[in-house]
CSV table of C-alpha atoms in Angstrom, one decimal:
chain,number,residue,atom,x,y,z
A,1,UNK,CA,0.0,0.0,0.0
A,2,UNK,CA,1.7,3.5,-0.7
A,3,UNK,CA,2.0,5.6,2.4
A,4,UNK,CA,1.5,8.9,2.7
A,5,UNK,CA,2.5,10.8,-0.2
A,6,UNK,CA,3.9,14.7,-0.1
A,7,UNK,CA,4.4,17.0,-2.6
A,8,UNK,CA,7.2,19.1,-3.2
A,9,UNK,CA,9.8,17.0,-2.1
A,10,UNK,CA,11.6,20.5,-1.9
A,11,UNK,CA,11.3,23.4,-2.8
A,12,UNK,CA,13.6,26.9,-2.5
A,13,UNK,CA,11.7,30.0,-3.0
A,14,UNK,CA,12.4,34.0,-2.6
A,15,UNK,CA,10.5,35.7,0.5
A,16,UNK,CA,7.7,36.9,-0.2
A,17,UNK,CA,6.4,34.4,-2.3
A,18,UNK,CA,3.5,31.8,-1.6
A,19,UNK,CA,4.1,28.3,-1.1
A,20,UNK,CA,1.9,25.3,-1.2
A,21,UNK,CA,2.4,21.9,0.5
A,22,UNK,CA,0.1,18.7,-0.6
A,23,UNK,CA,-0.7,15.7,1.0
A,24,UNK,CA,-2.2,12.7,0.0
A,25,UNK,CA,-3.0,10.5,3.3
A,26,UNK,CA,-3.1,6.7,3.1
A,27,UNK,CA,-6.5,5.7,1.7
A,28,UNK,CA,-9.2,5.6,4.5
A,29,UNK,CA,-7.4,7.1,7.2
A,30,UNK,CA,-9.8,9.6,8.5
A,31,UNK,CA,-7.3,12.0,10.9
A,32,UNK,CA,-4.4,14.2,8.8
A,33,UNK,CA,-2.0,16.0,10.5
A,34,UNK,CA,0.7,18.3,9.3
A,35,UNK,CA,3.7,19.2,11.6
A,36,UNK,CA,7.0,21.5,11.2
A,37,UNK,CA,10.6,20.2,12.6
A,38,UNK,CA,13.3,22.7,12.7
A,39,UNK,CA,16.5,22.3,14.8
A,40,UNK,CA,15.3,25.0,17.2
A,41,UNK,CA,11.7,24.1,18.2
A,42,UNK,CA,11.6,19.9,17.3
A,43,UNK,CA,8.4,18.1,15.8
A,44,UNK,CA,5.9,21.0,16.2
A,45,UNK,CA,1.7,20.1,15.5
A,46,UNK,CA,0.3,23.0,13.3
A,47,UNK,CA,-3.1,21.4,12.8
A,48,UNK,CA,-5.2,18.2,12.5
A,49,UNK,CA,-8.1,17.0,10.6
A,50,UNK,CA,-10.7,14.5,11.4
A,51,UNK,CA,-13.1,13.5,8.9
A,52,UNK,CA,-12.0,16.4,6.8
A,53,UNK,CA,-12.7,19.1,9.4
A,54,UNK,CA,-9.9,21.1,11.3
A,55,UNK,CA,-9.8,20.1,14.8
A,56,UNK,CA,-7.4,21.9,16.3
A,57,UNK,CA,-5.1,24.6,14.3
A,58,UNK,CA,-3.7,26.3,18.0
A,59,UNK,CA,-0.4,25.4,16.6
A,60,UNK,CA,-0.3,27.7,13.2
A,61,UNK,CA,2.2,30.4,13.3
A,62,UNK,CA,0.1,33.1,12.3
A,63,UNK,CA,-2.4,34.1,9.9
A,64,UNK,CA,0.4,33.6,6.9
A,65,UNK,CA,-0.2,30.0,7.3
A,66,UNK,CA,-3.8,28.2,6.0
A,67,UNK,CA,-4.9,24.7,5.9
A,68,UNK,CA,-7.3,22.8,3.4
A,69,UNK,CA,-8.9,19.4,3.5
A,70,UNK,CA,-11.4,19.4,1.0
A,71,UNK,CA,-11.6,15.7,0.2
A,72,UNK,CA,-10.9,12.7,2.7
A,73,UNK,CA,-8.1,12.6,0.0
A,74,UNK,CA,-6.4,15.9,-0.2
A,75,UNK,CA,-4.8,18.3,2.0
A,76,UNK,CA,-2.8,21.5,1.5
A,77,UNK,CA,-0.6,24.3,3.9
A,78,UNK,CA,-0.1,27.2,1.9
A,79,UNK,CA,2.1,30.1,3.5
A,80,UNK,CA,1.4,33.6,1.9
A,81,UNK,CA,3.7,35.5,2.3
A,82,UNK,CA,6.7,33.3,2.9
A,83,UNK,CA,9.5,34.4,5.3
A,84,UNK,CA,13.3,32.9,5.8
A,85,UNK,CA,12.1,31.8,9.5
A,86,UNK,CA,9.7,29.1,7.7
A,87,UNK,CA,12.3,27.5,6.8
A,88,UNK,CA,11.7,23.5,7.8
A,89,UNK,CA,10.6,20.0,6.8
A,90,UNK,CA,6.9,19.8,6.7
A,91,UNK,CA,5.5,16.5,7.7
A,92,UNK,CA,2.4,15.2,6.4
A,93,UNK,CA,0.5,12.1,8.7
A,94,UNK,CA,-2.5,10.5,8.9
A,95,UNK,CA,-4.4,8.2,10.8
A,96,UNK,CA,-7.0,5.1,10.8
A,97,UNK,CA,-9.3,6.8,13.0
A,98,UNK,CA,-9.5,9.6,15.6
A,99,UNK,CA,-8.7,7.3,18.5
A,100,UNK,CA,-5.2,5.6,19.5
A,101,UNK,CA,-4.1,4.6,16.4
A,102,UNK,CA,-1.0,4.4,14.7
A,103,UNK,CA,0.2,7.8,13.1
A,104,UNK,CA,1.9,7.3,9.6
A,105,UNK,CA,4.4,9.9,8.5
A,106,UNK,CA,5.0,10.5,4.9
A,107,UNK,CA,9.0,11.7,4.0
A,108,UNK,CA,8.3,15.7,4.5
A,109,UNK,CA,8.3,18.7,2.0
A,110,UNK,CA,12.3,20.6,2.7
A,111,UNK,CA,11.3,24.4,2.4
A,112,UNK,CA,13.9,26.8,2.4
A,113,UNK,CA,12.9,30.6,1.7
A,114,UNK,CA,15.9,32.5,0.6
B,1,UNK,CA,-1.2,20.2,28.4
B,2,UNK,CA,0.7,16.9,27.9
B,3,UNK,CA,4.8,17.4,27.4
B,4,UNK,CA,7.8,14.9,26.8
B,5,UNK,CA,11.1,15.4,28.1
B,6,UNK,CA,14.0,13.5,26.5
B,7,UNK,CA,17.2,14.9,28.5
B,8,UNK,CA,19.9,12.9,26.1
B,9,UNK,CA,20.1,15.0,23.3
B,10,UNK,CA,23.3,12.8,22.0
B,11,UNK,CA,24.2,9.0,23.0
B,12,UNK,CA,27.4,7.7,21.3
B,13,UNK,CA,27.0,3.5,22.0
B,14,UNK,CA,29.7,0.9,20.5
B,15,UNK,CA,28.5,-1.7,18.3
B,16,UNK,CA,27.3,-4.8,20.1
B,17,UNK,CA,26.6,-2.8,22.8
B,18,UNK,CA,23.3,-2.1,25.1
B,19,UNK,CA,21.1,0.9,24.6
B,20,UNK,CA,18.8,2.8,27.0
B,21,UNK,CA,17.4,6.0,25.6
B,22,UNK,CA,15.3,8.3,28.2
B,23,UNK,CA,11.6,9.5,28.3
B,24,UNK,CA,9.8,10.8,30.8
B,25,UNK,CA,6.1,12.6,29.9
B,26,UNK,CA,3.7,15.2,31.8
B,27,UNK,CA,0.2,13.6,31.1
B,28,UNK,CA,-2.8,13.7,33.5
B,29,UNK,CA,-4.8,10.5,32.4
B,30,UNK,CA,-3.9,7.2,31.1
B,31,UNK,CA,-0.9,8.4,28.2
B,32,UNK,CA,-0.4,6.7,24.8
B,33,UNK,CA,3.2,6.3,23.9
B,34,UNK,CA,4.7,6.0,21.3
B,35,UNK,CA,8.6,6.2,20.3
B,36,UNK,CA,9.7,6.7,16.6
B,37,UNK,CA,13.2,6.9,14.6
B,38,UNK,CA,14.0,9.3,12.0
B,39,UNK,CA,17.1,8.6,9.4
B,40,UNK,CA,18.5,12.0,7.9
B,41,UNK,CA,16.7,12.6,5.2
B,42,UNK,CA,13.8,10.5,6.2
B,43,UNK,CA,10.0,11.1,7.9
B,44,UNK,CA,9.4,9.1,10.9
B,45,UNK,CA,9.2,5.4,11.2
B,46,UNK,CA,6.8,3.6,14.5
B,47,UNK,CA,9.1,1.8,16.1
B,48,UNK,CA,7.0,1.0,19.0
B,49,UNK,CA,3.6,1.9,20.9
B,50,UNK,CA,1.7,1.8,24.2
B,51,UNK,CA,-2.0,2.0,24.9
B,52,UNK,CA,-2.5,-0.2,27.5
B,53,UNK,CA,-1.8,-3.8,28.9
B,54,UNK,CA,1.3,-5.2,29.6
B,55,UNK,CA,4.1,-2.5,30.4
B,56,UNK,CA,7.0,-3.9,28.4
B,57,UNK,CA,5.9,-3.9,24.4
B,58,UNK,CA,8.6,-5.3,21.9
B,59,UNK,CA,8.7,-3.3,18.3
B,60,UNK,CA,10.7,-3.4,15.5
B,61,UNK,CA,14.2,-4.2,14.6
B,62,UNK,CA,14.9,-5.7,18.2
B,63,UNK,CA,13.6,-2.6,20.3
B,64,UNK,CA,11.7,-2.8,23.3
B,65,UNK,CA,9.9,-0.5,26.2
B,66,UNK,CA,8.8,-0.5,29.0
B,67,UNK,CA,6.2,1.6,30.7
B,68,UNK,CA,6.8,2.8,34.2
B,69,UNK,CA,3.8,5.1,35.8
B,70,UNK,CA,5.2,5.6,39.1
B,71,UNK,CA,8.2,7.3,37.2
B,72,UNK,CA,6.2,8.8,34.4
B,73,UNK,CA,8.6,6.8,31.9
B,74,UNK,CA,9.0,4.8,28.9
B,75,UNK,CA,12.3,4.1,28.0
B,76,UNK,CA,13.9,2.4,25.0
B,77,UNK,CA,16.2,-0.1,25.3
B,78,UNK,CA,17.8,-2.6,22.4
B,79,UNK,CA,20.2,-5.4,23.9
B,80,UNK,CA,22.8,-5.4,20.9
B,81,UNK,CA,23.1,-1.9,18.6
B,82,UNK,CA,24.3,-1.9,14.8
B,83,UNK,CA,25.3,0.4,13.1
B,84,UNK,CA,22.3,1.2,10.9
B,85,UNK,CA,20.5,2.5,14.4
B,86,UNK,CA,22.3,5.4,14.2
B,87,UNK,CA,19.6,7.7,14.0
B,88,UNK,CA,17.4,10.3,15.6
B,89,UNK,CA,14.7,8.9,18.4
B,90,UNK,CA,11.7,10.8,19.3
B,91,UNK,CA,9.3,10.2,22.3
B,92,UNK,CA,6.2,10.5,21.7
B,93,UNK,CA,2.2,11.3,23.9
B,94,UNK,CA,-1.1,11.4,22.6
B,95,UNK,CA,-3.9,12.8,24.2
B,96,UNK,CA,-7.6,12.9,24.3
B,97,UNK,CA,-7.9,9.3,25.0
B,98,UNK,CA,-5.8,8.6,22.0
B,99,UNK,CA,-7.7,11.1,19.8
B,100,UNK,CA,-5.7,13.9,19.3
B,101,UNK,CA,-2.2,14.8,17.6
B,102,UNK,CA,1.4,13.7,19.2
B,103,UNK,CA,3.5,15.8,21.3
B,104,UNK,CA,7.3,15.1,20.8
B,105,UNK,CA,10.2,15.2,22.4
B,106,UNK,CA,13.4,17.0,21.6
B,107,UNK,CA,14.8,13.8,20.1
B,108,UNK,CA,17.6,12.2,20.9
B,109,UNK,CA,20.8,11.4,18.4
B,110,UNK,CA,22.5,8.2,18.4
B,111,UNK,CA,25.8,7.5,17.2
B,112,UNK,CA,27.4,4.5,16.8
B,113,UNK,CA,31.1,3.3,17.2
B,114,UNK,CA,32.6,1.2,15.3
C-alpha cells in the first residue's frame, strides 16, 4: 500500500512568495495531520483534521499559514507571504481513525525561503 | 497540556553494545506512547507503541519499552546496537484518549562506534 504521499519534495523559493504543500493521506485514514521540525523548536503540531474538518489549528504560526482538506483525499498548507524563518521539513501524517491509532508519516516537504 | 522530556540530546554507543534511551512525559490520564526513529533525510518510522496492557511492548528491529507510571517513563532499550540505528529517536504522547495529535520530544541522536 503506498503511504502517505507529499508533494514538493523540496522546494527553495524568494521571501515573499507563496508556497503550497500537498498531501495525500493513506487511503481511509480519516485523521491528517501536518507538523513543522526545525533544529530549534523539534516536531511542532500546526493542525489536525478528522473526517475532513480542522480540529485543532492552535499550533499555526500566524495568519500567513492556511490549511485545506477538501476531500478525505487531499490536503494542502499554503504560506502567503513566505519568510526565511519558515524555513523547515513539513511533515504530512495521517491516521486510521481519531482514537489511538497508529500515526503514519509521509518523507516531508524541505522548504527553504531565501 | 501533555509534554515529553527527553534529556539525552546525544548518545554515542559501540557496536554490540546495550542501549537505553530516556523519556519521561507530563500527562494527567492514562498516556499513549509511542517512540519513533528518523534517518537523515527521512520522515518518521513507528518503532513502537503503548496504549494499554502489559508494560513492556517489543517493536521493530529488536527494540523494546517498558512503561513505568510511578516514574512517568518509557524508556527504550535494544540489547545489541548496529550500526544502521544510528539515527534520531523521538518520544512520543497522545492525548484525548488517543484522539488527538502527538507531542514530541526533543529527540535524541544516536551515534554508533565502530
Amino acid at each position: 500500500d503506498a503511504g502517505v504521499i507529499q508533494s514538493p519534495r523540496h522546494e527553495v523559493t524568494e521571501m515573499g512568495q507563496e508556497v503550497t504543500l500537498r498531501c495525500k493521506p493513506i487511503s481511509g485514514h480519516n485523521s491528517l495531520f501536518w507538523y513543522r521540525q526545525t533544529m530549534m523548536r523539534g516536531l511542532e503540531l500546526l493542525i489536525y483534521f478528522n473526517n475532513n474538518v480542522p480540529i485543532d489549528d492552535s499550533g499555526m504560526p500566524e495568519d500567513r499559514f492556511s490549511a485545506k482538506m477538501p476531500n478525505a483525499s487531499f490536503s494542502t498548507l499554503k504560506i502567503q507571504p513566505s519568510e526565511p524563518r519558515d524555513s523547515a521539513v513539513y511533515f504530512c501524517a495521517s491516521r486510521t481513525s481519531p482514537s489511538g491509532n497508529t500515526i503514519y508519516f509521509g518523507e516531508g516537504s524541505w522548504l527553504t525561503v531565501v | 497540556a501533555q509534554s515529553v522530556t527527553q534529556p539525552d540530546i546525544h548518545i554515542t554507543v559501540s557496536e554490540g553494545a546495550s542501549l537505553e534511551l530516556r523519556c519521561n512525559y507530563s500527562y494527567g490520564a492514562t498516556p499513549y506512547l509511542f517512540w519513533y526513529v528518523q534517518s537523515p533525510g527521512q520522515g518518521l518510522q513507528l518503532l513502537l507503541k503503548y496504549f494499554s496492557g502489559d508494560t513492556l511492548v517489543q517493536g521493530i528491529k529488536g527494540f523494546e519499552a517498558e512503561f513505568k507510571r510511578s516514574q512517568s517513563s518509557f524508556n527504550l532499550r535494544k540489547p545489541s546496537v548496529h550500526w544502521s540505528d544510528a539515527a534520531e529517536y523521538f518520544c512520543a504522547v497522545c492525548g484525548g484518549g488517543g484522539a488527538d495529535g502527538l507531542t514530541f520530544g526533543k529527540g535524541t541522536h544516536l551515534i554508533i562506534q565502530p
